[in-house]
């Protein structure tokens, strides 16, 4: 068997031990003679997994019992619609911070449901930064403030939660959930497609605070799209295999030392790459230093021909999926929780070697 260092932005690399465990259990889950994929979602085996995964996530993120966790489908993209559908009434406004491709999509969807105030946009600067608190133009009585904590495509990340003067934050944490501690009191809702930092594609984690849930709309919202439908019980067949995998990744994350551990670990990995980028002009970071992401490190080489060669030669060192998003080009290295230090070191050494030969 050959495993490469996989820097894919998502679906992203998973911990090897998790994949191995899943392989061992694939045909016979805990002596049941069946795979978890072949069992009712009402079976004791599956409901135990669902409960355990939620408990682990509560504990890892430091969520108290005000927070409800749901395992939904439709990707983070479905939340762009489901959030305003449930939380934004026609006579209300919501504030959105536009820091990248995904926040722009969230804004576009929210406008279908109510008034949207764009509190800040870095679109004119190619999304190369996130705003500071004093740059935000927040409205007086917004239902919520939506932001994207880590911008996967352009490689920026909020260093901390934006200050919203008591208005609950709604956060697309798809590409940095569990990568560092958060100030949970600030959040009304957190959502994340699992396929970057917590599992395989197919499940979206949505965490909602009880006061927002209770105030959420039910009239006019189709049953399947209401948060109130999903918060208290498993309503319909969930993506059972994806949730099973998420539970294993969460256990792995706990065993590693939780979000405090990952914050230090992720910073170490990102620093190693940014240091190489900053050494001279061969590699050019595409984002402002204060906004740099610890999850997606993006940079350019002197020309596109060198970038193509970089990507090709990287493969001979078992370094894969380093191509930047199709909308921006260049190189993007996604170094989520499950990317081992060894992968980043191998990449760093390759970057230095490539620069020596082509710089
Ligand atoms: N938000 C962010 C920050 C993302 O990185 C992505 C996926 N790359 C999405 C939303 C969209 O997620 P999905 O494909 O699960 O709809």
PDB file of C-alpha atoms and ligand atoms in Angstrom, residues 9-11 74-80 101-103 105 148-153 172-176 191-196 201-204 296 325 332 336, ligand 1:
ATOM      1  CA  UNK A   9      -8.453  21.379   0.277  1.00  0.00           C
ATOM      2  CA  UNK A  10     -11.370  19.019   0.585  1.00  0.00           C
ATOM      3  CA  UNK A  11     -12.289  16.251   0.662  1.00  0.00           C
ATOM      4  CA  UNK A  74     -26.540  19.375   1.377  1.00  0.00           C
ATOM      5  CA  UNK A  75     -23.045  20.530   2.280  1.00  0.00           C
ATOM      6  CA  UNK A  76     -22.097  23.865   3.746  1.00  0.00           C
ATOM      7  CA  UNK A  77     -23.672  25.321   0.601  1.00  0.00           C
ATOM      8  CA  UNK A  78     -27.153  24.256   1.740  1.00  0.00           C
ATOM      9  CA  UNK A  79     -26.578  26.283   4.917  1.00  0.00           C
ATOM     10  CA  UNK A  80     -26.148  29.421   2.811  1.00  0.00           C
ATOM     11  CA  UNK A 101     -15.757  33.088  -2.640  1.00  0.00           C
ATOM     12  CA  UNK A 102     -17.799  31.213  -0.038  1.00  0.00           C
ATOM     13  CA  UNK A 103     -18.997  34.244   1.885  1.00  0.00           C
ATOM     14  CA  UNK A 105     -22.146  32.764  -2.157  1.00  0.00           C
ATOM     15  CA  UNK A 148     -16.350  32.746   7.206  1.00  0.00           C
ATOM     16  CA  UNK A 149     -13.692  32.022   9.818  1.00  0.00           C
ATOM     17  CA  UNK A 150     -11.262  30.540   7.291  1.00  0.00           C
ATOM     18  CA  UNK A 151     -11.354  31.351   3.603  1.00  0.00           C
ATOM     19  CA  UNK A 152     -10.331  28.125   1.923  1.00  0.00           C
ATOM     20  CA  UNK A 153      -9.815  29.489  -1.577  1.00  0.00           C
ATOM     21  CA  UNK A 172     -19.029  29.101   8.295  1.00  0.00           C
ATOM     22  CA  UNK A 173     -16.237  27.127   9.946  1.00  0.00           C
ATOM     23  CA  UNK A 174     -15.994  24.543   7.172  1.00  0.00           C
ATOM     24  CA  UNK A 175     -12.250  24.779   6.840  1.00  0.00           C
ATOM     25  CA  UNK A 176     -11.085  25.459  10.376  1.00  0.00           C
ATOM     26  CA  UNK A 191     -21.651  25.122  10.517  1.00  0.00           C
ATOM     27  CA  UNK A 192     -19.080  23.113   8.649  1.00  0.00           C
ATOM     28  CA  UNK A 193     -18.971  20.630   5.823  1.00  0.00           C
ATOM     29  CA  UNK A 194     -17.137  17.684   7.372  1.00  0.00           C
ATOM     30  CA  UNK A 195     -14.814  16.980   4.480  1.00  0.00           C
ATOM     31  CA  UNK A 196     -11.908  19.177   5.543  1.00  0.00           C
ATOM     32  CA  UNK A 201     -17.881  14.417   2.589  1.00  0.00           C
ATOM     33  CA  UNK A 202     -21.592  13.793   2.972  1.00  0.00           C
ATOM     34  CA  UNK A 203     -22.397  15.318   6.316  1.00  0.00           C
ATOM     35  CA  UNK A 204     -22.597  18.933   7.456  1.00  0.00           C
ATOM     36  CA  UNK A 296      -4.628  26.905   3.598  1.00  0.00           C
ATOM     37  CA  UNK A 325      -8.298  26.751  -6.580  1.00  0.00           C
ATOM     38  CA  UNK A 332      -2.461  26.031  -2.226  1.00  0.00           C
ATOM     39  CA  UNK A 336      -5.703  20.688   8.288  1.00  0.00           C
TER      40      UNK A 336
HETATM   41  N1  LIG B   1     -17.560  27.175   2.876  1.00  0.00           N
HETATM   42  C1  LIG B   1     -16.234  27.000   2.853  1.00  0.00           C
HETATM   43  C2  LIG B   1     -15.372  27.853   3.723  1.00  0.00           C
HETATM   44  C3  LIG B   1     -15.679  26.026   2.023  1.00  0.00           C
HETATM   45  O1  LIG B   1     -14.360  25.849   1.989  1.00  0.00           O
HETATM   46  C4  LIG B   1     -16.534  25.227   1.221  1.00  0.00           C
HETATM   47  C5  LIG B   1     -16.024  24.106   0.349  1.00  0.00           C
HETATM   48  N2  LIG B   1     -14.814  24.194  -0.186  1.00  0.00           N
HETATM   49  C6  LIG B   1     -17.901  25.467   1.249  1.00  0.00           C
HETATM   50  C7  LIG B   1     -18.384  26.432   2.116  1.00  0.00           C
HETATM   51  C8  LIG B   1     -18.855  24.674   0.410  1.00  0.00           C
HETATM   52  O2  LIG B   1     -18.994  23.445   0.992  1.00  0.00           O
HETATM   53  P1  LIG B   1     -19.852  22.262   0.360  1.00  0.00           P
HETATM   54  O3  LIG B   1     -19.119  21.811  -0.853  1.00  0.00           O
HETATM   55  O4  LIG B   1     -19.868  21.264   1.463  1.00  0.00           O
HETATM   56  O5  LIG B   1     -21.190  22.808   0.039  1.00  0.00           O
END
